[in-house]
Amino acid sequence: MTDSKILKEHFRCRFGKEGVAYAAPGRINLIGEHTDYNGGFVFPGAVSQAIVAVVAPNGSRRVNAYAKDLDLEGSFSVDDDKGPEHLTFRYLYGVVREMMKLGVAVGGFDVVYGGDVPLGAGMSSSAALESCIAFALNDVFAAERIDGMTLARVGQATEHCYVGVKCGIMDQFASIHGRAGHLMRLDCRSGLFQYFPWHPEGYSLLLVNSCVKHELVGSPYNERRESCERVARLAGVETLRDCTWQKLDELAPHLSDADYRRARYVLGEADRVKAVSDALVRDDYDAVGQQMYLTHQGLSYDYEVSCPELDFLVDLAKRCGVAGSRMMGGGFGGCTINLLRDDLVGRFVEAAQREYRQKFGIECKIIPVEIGDGARKIS
Ligand code: GLA
């Protein structure tokens, strides 16, 4: 994790006073991709990579921010109705305004932030930023503490209303609720969740970052969501969570080919999350891995959110004997998540780096996964 001492030092130099440091992590997701906004189940865990923000109220109505990794400063009033234009500060502004809507008396504050959640890797750096700021403002300004799920919704609303990504709740949920050594199974319809201890004896999780950058702002992510909502409407249900295979078959002649395949993926993914939950009870990691490969197939052929680089990395994993591999997150680039026996790690990493470089002329990045804690105050 980024050293909070360094950020605190930056804060001191810039604002001439002490600030308090908060952290909120990125996330992985074992299975259950693009199911959150369909009312389904997801299986995320928080990671040790996090956004750290050093914050102190300043007694004014202005927010003065410095994004250290981008070397960018920005300032806006909490009372401004439009907010800043730069994307990185829109995340802050959105969180501020959404907290105010909840009745929190957010005043001006100074903030310096940075982190080690890779951007565009599908590990939810933006959710980590939103969660970190929401958690900090809750601590600094709220007379009565807001609960974790509501804080996660503040981040989600920020994406929807200030950034333009109609995301689900998974990323912000995981960033707020993560617990070291545990994955979480969240029912995105009810908001109920369970912690699952994650100590896969003899296996590891490894991310391979394709270093191809996805762009969720804009249409493709929102278009997937619109397809799902169209099918749900025709099926007469609120979300695809409540659409059966039989209903989908009946509807098929009335759907475009793309909408049909999007819905088929979502229904299949619901079955796969269930299969993975059952396999985890038996500690059957090969069975978990098989479902991951099937998810990738669905994301690539039916949901069409993969890309040649990710498909290549998944095929390569299969050839190397990796138990399970798939693209992770929204798609259009980013990471694959790989579940593999410990004794295979060295060989797989070597092959991935060499073959990916040969094929695309790009260096992929290997990211070991450590399941860490959710949003917290550091000091
Ligand atoms: C992005 C979104 C999440 C989720 C995933 C796909 O990370 O922010 O809400 O939909 O894509 O599972």
CSV table of C-alpha atoms and ligand atoms in Angstrom, one decimal:
chain,number,residue,atom,x,y,z
A,1,MET,CA,0.0,0.0,0.0
A,2,THR,CA,1.1,3.6,-0.6
A,3,ASP,CA,3.0,5.0,2.3
A,4,SER,CA,0.6,7.2,4.2
A,5,LYS,CA,3.6,9.0,5.9
A,6,ILE,CA,4.8,10.3,2.5
A,7,LEU,CA,1.3,11.6,1.7
A,8,LYS,CA,1.0,13.2,5.2
A,9,GLU,CA,4.3,14.9,4.5
A,10,HIS,CA,3.0,16.3,1.2
A,11,PHE,CA,-0.1,17.5,3.0
A,12,ARG,CA,1.9,19.2,5.7
A,13,CYS,CA,4.1,21.0,3.1
A,14,ARG,CA,1.1,22.1,1.0
A,15,PHE,CA,-1.3,23.1,3.7
A,16,GLY,CA,1.0,23.8,6.7
A,17,LYS,CA,-0.9,21.6,9.1
A,18,GLU,CA,-1.6,18.0,10.0
A,19,GLY,CA,-4.2,15.8,8.2
A,20,VAL,CA,-5.7,12.4,9.0
A,21,ALA,CA,-5.0,9.5,6.6
A,22,TYR,CA,-7.7,7.2,5.4
A,23,ALA,CA,-7.4,4.2,3.0
A,24,ALA,CA,-9.8,2.3,0.8
A,25,PRO,CA,-8.8,-0.6,-1.4
A,26,GLY,CA,-9.3,-1.9,-4.9
A,27,ARG,CA,-10.9,-5.3,-5.4
A,28,ILE,CA,-10.8,-8.6,-7.2
A,29,ASN,CA,-13.9,-10.6,-8.1
A,30,LEU,CA,-13.7,-14.4,-8.1
A,31,ILE,CA,-16.9,-14.8,-10.1
A,32,GLY,CA,-20.2,-13.0,-10.8
A,33,GLU,CA,-19.3,-10.5,-13.5
A,34,HIS,CA,-21.8,-8.0,-14.8
A,35,THR,CA,-24.4,-9.6,-12.4
A,36,ASP,CA,-24.5,-6.7,-9.9
A,37,TYR,CA,-26.7,-4.4,-11.9
A,38,ASN,CA,-28.8,-7.4,-12.8
A,39,GLY,CA,-29.7,-8.0,-9.1
A,40,GLY,CA,-27.5,-11.1,-8.9
A,41,PHE,CA,-24.6,-12.3,-6.8
A,42,VAL,CA,-21.0,-11.3,-6.9
A,43,PHE,CA,-17.9,-12.8,-5.1
A,44,PRO,CA,-15.4,-10.0,-4.6
A,45,GLY,CA,-12.6,-9.4,-2.1
A,46,ALA,CA,-10.7,-6.2,-1.2
A,47,VAL,CA,-7.0,-6.2,-2.1
A,48,SER,CA,-4.0,-4.7,-0.4
A,49,GLN,CA,-3.6,-2.0,-3.1
A,50,ALA,CA,-5.5,1.1,-2.0
A,51,ILE,CA,-6.1,4.8,-2.4
A,52,VAL,CA,-4.9,6.8,0.6
A,53,ALA,CA,-6.3,10.3,1.3
A,54,VAL,CA,-5.0,12.7,3.9
A,55,VAL,CA,-7.8,15.0,4.9
A,56,ALA,CA,-8.5,18.0,7.3
A,57,PRO,CA,-11.4,20.4,7.4
A,58,ASN,CA,-10.4,24.0,6.6
A,59,GLY,CA,-13.3,26.0,8.0
A,60,SER,CA,-14.3,27.4,4.6
A,61,ARG,CA,-16.8,26.1,1.9
A,62,ARG,CA,-14.0,25.1,-0.5
A,63,VAL,CA,-12.4,21.8,-1.2
A,64,ASN,CA,-8.7,22.1,-2.1
A,65,ALA,CA,-7.4,18.9,-3.5
A,66,TYR,CA,-4.0,17.6,-4.7
A,67,ALA,CA,-3.9,14.3,-6.7
A,68,LYS,CA,-0.3,13.4,-6.1
A,69,ASP,CA,0.1,10.6,-8.6
A,70,LEU,CA,-1.2,12.9,-11.4
A,71,ASP,CA,0.5,16.0,-9.9
A,72,LEU,CA,-2.7,17.8,-10.3
A,73,GLU,CA,-4.4,20.4,-8.1
A,74,GLY,CA,-8.0,21.4,-8.1
A,75,SER,CA,-10.4,23.4,-6.1
A,76,PHE,CA,-14.2,23.7,-5.9
A,77,SER,CA,-16.9,24.9,-3.6
A,78,VAL,CA,-19.1,22.4,-1.9
A,79,ASP,CA,-22.1,24.7,-2.8
A,80,ASP,CA,-21.3,24.8,-6.5
A,81,ASP,CA,-24.0,23.2,-8.6
A,82,LYS,CA,-21.9,22.2,-11.5
A,83,GLY,CA,-18.6,21.1,-10.0
A,84,PRO,CA,-15.2,20.8,-11.5
A,85,GLU,CA,-14.6,19.5,-15.0
A,86,HIS,CA,-11.5,17.3,-14.5
A,87,LEU,CA,-12.6,13.7,-14.0
A,88,THR,CA,-10.4,13.0,-11.0
A,89,PHE,CA,-12.0,15.9,-9.1
A,90,ARG,CA,-15.5,14.9,-10.2
A,91,TYR,CA,-15.2,11.8,-8.1
A,92,LEU,CA,-14.5,14.0,-5.1
A,93,TYR,CA,-17.2,16.5,-5.9
A,94,GLY,CA,-19.8,13.7,-6.5
A,95,VAL,CA,-19.1,12.1,-3.1
A,96,VAL,CA,-19.3,15.5,-1.4
A,97,ARG,CA,-22.7,16.3,-3.0
A,98,GLU,CA,-24.1,12.8,-2.4
A,99,MET,CA,-23.0,13.0,1.3
A,100,MET,CA,-24.7,16.4,1.6
A,101,LYS,CA,-27.9,14.9,0.1
A,102,LEU,CA,-27.8,12.4,3.0
A,103,GLY,CA,-27.9,15.4,5.4
A,104,VAL,CA,-24.2,15.3,6.3
A,105,ALA,CA,-23.0,18.9,6.9
A,106,VAL,CA,-19.9,18.7,4.7
A,107,GLY,CA,-17.8,21.8,4.9
A,108,GLY,CA,-14.6,22.8,3.1
A,109,PHE,CA,-11.6,20.5,3.5
A,110,ASP,CA,-8.1,20.1,2.2
A,111,VAL,CA,-7.0,16.7,0.8
A,112,VAL,CA,-4.0,15.1,-0.7
A,113,TYR,CA,-4.4,11.6,-2.2
A,114,GLY,CA,-2.6,8.9,-4.1
A,115,GLY,CA,-2.4,5.2,-4.3
A,116,ASP,CA,-1.2,2.0,-5.8
A,117,VAL,CA,-4.4,0.6,-7.4
A,118,PRO,CA,-3.4,0.4,-11.0
A,119,LEU,CA,-5.6,2.6,-13.2
A,120,GLY,CA,-7.6,0.9,-16.0
A,121,ALA,CA,-6.7,-2.5,-14.7
A,122,GLY,CA,-10.2,-3.5,-13.7
A,123,MET,CA,-9.3,-3.4,-10.0
A,124,SER,CA,-11.7,-0.4,-9.4
A,125,SER,CA,-9.3,2.4,-8.6
A,126,SER,CA,-12.2,4.9,-9.0
A,127,ALA,CA,-14.4,3.0,-6.5
A,128,ALA,CA,-11.4,3.0,-4.1
A,129,LEU,CA,-11.2,6.8,-4.4
A,130,GLU,CA,-14.9,7.3,-3.9
A,131,SER,CA,-15.0,4.9,-0.9
A,132,CYS,CA,-12.0,6.5,0.6
A,133,ILE,CA,-13.4,10.0,0.4
A,134,ALA,CA,-16.9,8.9,1.5
A,135,PHE,CA,-15.4,7.1,4.5
A,136,ALA,CA,-13.3,10.1,5.4
A,137,LEU,CA,-16.1,12.6,5.2
A,138,ASN,CA,-18.3,10.3,7.3
A,139,ASP,CA,-15.6,10.4,9.9
A,140,VAL,CA,-14.9,14.1,9.7
A,141,PHE,CA,-18.3,15.7,9.2
A,142,ALA,CA,-21.2,13.3,10.0
A,143,ALA,CA,-23.0,13.9,13.3
A,144,GLU,CA,-24.4,10.4,13.1
A,145,ARG,CA,-22.3,7.8,11.3
A,146,ILE,CA,-23.7,6.6,8.0
A,147,ASP,CA,-23.6,2.8,7.5
A,148,GLY,CA,-21.3,1.0,5.1
A,149,MET,CA,-23.8,0.0,2.5
A,150,THR,CA,-25.1,3.6,2.2
A,151,LEU,CA,-21.5,4.8,1.9
A,152,ALA,CA,-21.0,2.3,-1.0
A,153,ARG,CA,-24.2,3.8,-2.6
A,154,VAL,CA,-22.7,7.3,-2.4
A,155,GLY,CA,-19.8,6.0,-4.5
A,156,GLN,CA,-22.2,4.3,-7.0
A,157,ALA,CA,-24.3,7.4,-7.3
A,158,THR,CA,-21.2,9.4,-8.0
A,159,GLU,CA,-20.4,7.2,-11.0
A,160,HIS,CA,-24.0,7.4,-12.2
A,161,CYS,CA,-24.7,11.1,-11.8
A,162,TYR,CA,-21.3,12.8,-12.0
A,163,VAL,CA,-19.2,10.5,-14.1
A,164,GLY,CA,-21.7,8.8,-16.4
A,165,VAL,CA,-21.0,5.1,-15.7
A,166,LYS,CA,-24.1,3.2,-14.8
A,167,CYS,CA,-22.2,0.8,-12.7
A,168,GLY,CA,-23.5,-1.8,-10.1
A,169,ILE,CA,-22.7,-1.8,-6.4
A,170,MET,CA,-19.9,-4.4,-6.4
A,171,ASP,CA,-16.8,-2.3,-6.4
A,172,GLN,CA,-17.8,0.3,-3.8
A,173,PHE,CA,-19.3,-2.5,-1.7
A,174,ALA,CA,-16.1,-4.5,-1.7
A,175,SER,CA,-13.9,-1.4,-1.0
A,176,ILE,CA,-15.9,-0.5,2.0
A,177,HIS,CA,-16.7,-4.0,3.5
A,178,GLY,CA,-13.5,-5.9,2.6
A,179,ARG,CA,-12.0,-8.1,5.3
A,180,ALA,CA,-8.4,-9.5,5.2
A,181,GLY,CA,-8.4,-13.2,4.3
A,182,HIS,CA,-12.0,-13.2,3.3
A,183,LEU,CA,-14.0,-13.0,0.1
A,184,MET,CA,-17.6,-11.9,0.2
A,185,ARG,CA,-20.7,-13.2,-1.5
A,186,LEU,CA,-23.1,-10.3,-1.9
A,187,ASP,CA,-26.7,-10.6,-3.0
A,188,CYS,CA,-27.0,-7.4,-5.0
A,189,ARG,CA,-30.8,-7.4,-4.9
A,190,SER,CA,-31.2,-7.6,-1.1
A,191,GLY,CA,-27.8,-6.1,-0.1
A,192,LEU,CA,-27.2,-9.1,2.2
A,193,PHE,CA,-23.7,-10.6,2.2
A,194,GLN,CA,-21.6,-13.3,3.8
A,195,TYR,CA,-17.9,-13.4,4.4
A,196,PHE,CA,-16.1,-16.5,3.1
A,197,PRO,CA,-12.7,-17.3,4.5
A,198,TRP,CA,-10.3,-17.5,1.6
A,199,HIS,CA,-7.3,-19.8,2.3
A,200,PRO,CA,-7.1,-22.0,-0.8
A,201,GLU,CA,-4.6,-24.6,0.4
A,202,GLY,CA,-2.0,-25.1,-2.3
A,203,TYR,CA,-3.5,-22.5,-4.7
A,204,SER,CA,-2.9,-18.8,-5.4
A,205,LEU,CA,-4.7,-16.0,-7.1
A,206,LEU,CA,-2.7,-14.0,-9.6
A,207,LEU,CA,-3.7,-11.1,-11.7
A,208,VAL,CA,-2.1,-10.5,-15.1
A,209,ASN,CA,-2.6,-6.9,-16.2
A,210,SER,CA,-2.8,-6.8,-20.0
A,211,CYS,CA,-1.8,-3.1,-19.7
A,212,VAL,CA,-4.5,-2.4,-22.4
A,213,LYS,CA,-6.6,0.4,-21.0
A,214,HIS,CA,-10.4,0.1,-20.9
A,215,GLU,CA,-12.6,3.1,-21.1
A,216,LEU,CA,-15.9,2.6,-19.2
A,217,VAL,CA,-16.9,6.2,-19.4
A,218,GLY,CA,-18.9,6.4,-22.6
A,219,SER,CA,-21.1,3.8,-24.1
A,220,PRO,CA,-20.0,0.1,-24.0
A,221,TYR,CA,-20.6,-0.6,-20.4
A,222,ASN,CA,-23.9,1.4,-20.3
A,223,GLU,CA,-25.0,-0.3,-23.5
A,224,ARG,CA,-24.6,-3.8,-21.9
A,225,ARG,CA,-26.7,-2.6,-19.0
A,226,GLU,CA,-29.4,-1.2,-21.3
A,227,SER,CA,-29.6,-4.6,-23.2
A,228,CYS,CA,-30.2,-6.4,-19.9
A,229,GLU,CA,-32.8,-3.9,-18.8
A,230,ARG,CA,-34.6,-4.2,-22.2
A,231,VAL,CA,-34.8,-8.0,-21.8
A,232,ALA,CA,-36.0,-7.7,-18.2
A,233,ARG,CA,-38.7,-5.3,-19.2
A,234,LEU,CA,-40.0,-7.7,-21.9
A,235,ALA,CA,-39.8,-10.6,-19.4
A,236,GLY,CA,-42.0,-8.5,-17.0
A,237,VAL,CA,-39.4,-8.7,-14.2
A,238,GLU,CA,-37.4,-6.0,-12.4
A,239,THR,CA,-34.0,-7.4,-13.2
A,240,LEU,CA,-32.6,-10.5,-15.0
A,241,ARG,CA,-32.2,-12.1,-11.6
A,242,ASP,CA,-35.8,-13.0,-11.9
A,243,CYS,CA,-35.8,-14.2,-15.5
A,244,THR,CA,-35.8,-18.0,-15.9
A,245,TRP,CA,-34.2,-19.9,-18.8
A,246,GLN,CA,-37.7,-20.9,-19.9
A,247,LYS,CA,-38.8,-17.3,-20.1
A,248,LEU,CA,-35.7,-16.3,-22.0
A,249,ASP,CA,-36.4,-19.1,-24.5
A,250,GLU,CA,-40.0,-17.9,-25.0
A,251,LEU,CA,-38.8,-14.3,-25.5
A,252,ALA,CA,-35.9,-15.3,-27.9
A,253,PRO,CA,-37.8,-14.7,-31.2
A,254,HIS,CA,-38.7,-11.1,-30.0
A,255,LEU,CA,-35.1,-10.2,-29.1
A,256,SER,CA,-32.2,-8.9,-31.1
A,257,ASP,CA,-29.4,-11.4,-31.4
A,258,ALA,CA,-27.2,-9.2,-29.2
A,259,ASP,CA,-29.8,-8.7,-26.5
A,260,TYR,CA,-30.5,-12.5,-26.4
A,261,ARG,CA,-26.8,-13.3,-26.0
A,262,ARG,CA,-26.3,-10.6,-23.3
A,263,ALA,CA,-29.2,-12.1,-21.3
A,264,ARG,CA,-28.0,-15.7,-21.9
A,265,TYR,CA,-24.6,-14.7,-20.4
A,266,VAL,CA,-26.3,-13.2,-17.3
A,267,LEU,CA,-28.5,-16.2,-16.6
A,268,GLY,CA,-25.5,-18.5,-17.2
A,269,GLU,CA,-23.3,-16.4,-14.8
A,270,ALA,CA,-26.0,-16.8,-12.1
A,271,ASP,CA,-25.7,-20.6,-12.4
A,272,ARG,CA,-21.9,-20.4,-12.3
A,273,VAL,CA,-21.8,-18.3,-9.1
A,274,LYS,CA,-23.9,-21.0,-7.5
A,275,ALA,CA,-21.6,-23.7,-8.8
A,276,VAL,CA,-18.6,-21.9,-7.4
A,277,SER,CA,-20.3,-21.4,-4.0
A,278,ASP,CA,-20.9,-25.2,-3.9
A,279,ALA,CA,-17.4,-26.0,-5.0
A,280,LEU,CA,-15.9,-23.8,-2.4
A,281,VAL,CA,-17.7,-25.7,0.4
A,282,ARG,CA,-15.9,-28.8,-0.9
A,283,ASP,CA,-12.5,-27.0,-1.3
A,284,ASP,CA,-12.7,-28.1,-5.0
A,285,TYR,CA,-10.6,-25.4,-6.6
A,286,ASP,CA,-10.4,-27.2,-10.0
A,287,ALA,CA,-14.2,-27.0,-10.2
A,288,VAL,CA,-14.0,-23.3,-9.3
A,289,GLY,CA,-11.5,-22.8,-12.0
A,290,GLN,CA,-13.6,-24.6,-14.7
A,291,GLN,CA,-16.4,-22.1,-13.9
A,292,MET,CA,-14.0,-19.2,-14.4
A,293,TYR,CA,-13.1,-20.4,-17.9
A,294,LEU,CA,-16.8,-20.7,-18.7
A,295,THR,CA,-17.4,-17.2,-17.5
A,296,HIS,CA,-14.6,-15.9,-19.7
A,297,GLN,CA,-16.2,-17.7,-22.7
A,298,GLY,CA,-19.5,-16.0,-21.9
A,299,LEU,CA,-17.9,-12.6,-21.4
A,300,SER,CA,-16.0,-12.9,-24.7
A,301,TYR,CA,-18.6,-14.5,-27.1
A,302,ASP,CA,-22.0,-13.5,-25.6
A,303,TYR,CA,-21.4,-10.4,-23.5
A,304,GLU,CA,-18.6,-9.2,-25.8
A,305,VAL,CA,-16.6,-7.2,-23.3
A,306,SER,CA,-13.3,-9.0,-23.8
A,307,CYS,CA,-10.5,-8.1,-26.3
A,308,PRO,CA,-7.8,-10.1,-28.1
A,309,GLU,CA,-5.2,-9.4,-25.4
A,310,LEU,CA,-7.4,-10.8,-22.7
A,311,ASP,CA,-8.5,-13.8,-24.8
A,312,PHE,CA,-4.9,-14.5,-25.5
A,313,LEU,CA,-3.9,-14.4,-21.8
A,314,VAL,CA,-6.8,-16.7,-20.9
A,315,ASP,CA,-5.9,-19.2,-23.6
A,316,LEU,CA,-2.3,-19.1,-22.5
A,317,ALA,CA,-3.3,-19.8,-18.9
A,318,LYS,CA,-5.3,-22.8,-20.1
A,319,ARG,CA,-2.3,-24.2,-22.0
A,320,CYS,CA,-0.1,-23.8,-18.9
A,321,GLY,CA,-2.5,-25.8,-16.8
A,322,VAL,CA,-3.8,-22.9,-14.7
A,323,ALA,CA,-7.0,-24.2,-12.9
A,324,GLY,CA,-9.1,-21.1,-13.8
A,325,SER,CA,-8.6,-17.9,-15.7
A,326,ARG,CA,-10.9,-15.1,-16.9
A,327,MET,CA,-11.0,-11.4,-17.6
A,328,MET,CA,-12.1,-9.5,-14.5
A,329,GLY,CA,-14.2,-6.4,-14.0
A,330,GLY,CA,-16.0,-4.3,-16.6
A,331,GLY,CA,-13.8,-5.5,-19.5
A,332,PHE,CA,-12.4,-3.9,-22.6
A,333,GLY,CA,-8.9,-4.5,-21.2
A,334,GLY,CA,-7.5,-4.6,-17.7
A,335,CYS,CA,-6.6,-7.9,-15.9
A,336,THR,CA,-7.2,-11.5,-16.1
A,337,ILE,CA,-7.7,-13.3,-12.7
A,338,ASN,CA,-6.0,-16.6,-12.4
A,339,LEU,CA,-6.4,-19.4,-9.9
A,340,LEU,CA,-3.5,-21.8,-10.0
A,341,ARG,CA,-1.5,-24.3,-8.1
A,342,ASP,CA,1.4,-22.8,-6.2
A,343,ASP,CA,3.9,-25.0,-8.0
A,344,LEU,CA,2.8,-23.6,-11.3
A,345,VAL,CA,3.3,-19.9,-10.5
A,346,GLY,CA,6.9,-19.6,-11.7
A,347,ARG,CA,6.3,-21.4,-15.0
A,348,PHE,CA,3.1,-19.5,-15.7
A,349,VAL,CA,4.5,-16.1,-15.0
A,350,GLU,CA,7.5,-16.8,-17.2
A,351,ALA,CA,5.3,-18.0,-20.1
A,352,ALA,CA,2.8,-15.2,-19.8
A,353,GLN,CA,5.5,-12.5,-19.9
A,354,ARG,CA,7.4,-14.0,-22.8
A,355,GLU,CA,4.5,-15.0,-25.0
A,356,TYR,CA,2.5,-11.8,-24.4
A,357,ARG,CA,5.5,-9.7,-25.3
A,358,GLN,CA,6.1,-11.8,-28.4
A,359,LYS,CA,2.5,-11.5,-29.5
A,360,PHE,CA,1.6,-7.9,-28.7
A,361,GLY,CA,4.9,-6.2,-28.1
A,362,ILE,CA,3.6,-5.2,-24.6
A,363,GLU,CA,4.9,-6.0,-21.2
A,364,CYS,CA,2.1,-7.5,-19.1
A,365,LYS,CA,2.3,-6.9,-15.3
A,366,ILE,CA,1.9,-9.7,-12.8
A,367,ILE,CA,0.1,-8.7,-9.6
A,368,PRO,CA,0.0,-11.1,-6.7
A,369,VAL,CA,-3.3,-11.0,-4.8
A,370,GLU,CA,-3.4,-10.5,-1.1
A,371,ILE,CA,-7.0,-10.2,0.3
A,372,GLY,CA,-6.9,-7.2,2.6
A,373,ASP,CA,-9.2,-5.0,4.7
A,374,GLY,CA,-11.8,-2.5,3.5
A,375,ALA,CA,-12.0,1.3,4.1
A,376,ARG,CA,-10.4,2.5,7.3
A,377,LYS,CA,-8.8,5.3,9.2
A,378,ILE,CA,-5.0,4.9,9.3
A,379,SER,CA,-3.9,7.6,11.7
B,1,GLA,C1,-17.4,-2.6,-13.2
B,1,GLA,C2,-18.5,-2.0,-12.4
B,1,GLA,C3,-19.2,-3.0,-11.5
B,1,GLA,C4,-19.5,-4.3,-12.2
B,1,GLA,C5,-18.3,-4.8,-13.0
B,1,GLA,C6,-18.6,-6.0,-13.8
B,1,GLA,O1,-16.3,-2.9,-12.3
B,1,GLA,O2,-18.1,-0.9,-11.7
B,1,GLA,O3,-20.3,-2.5,-10.9
B,1,GLA,O4,-20.6,-4.2,-13.0
B,1,GLA,O5,-17.8,-3.8,-13.9
B,1,GLA,O6,-18.9,-7.1,-13.0
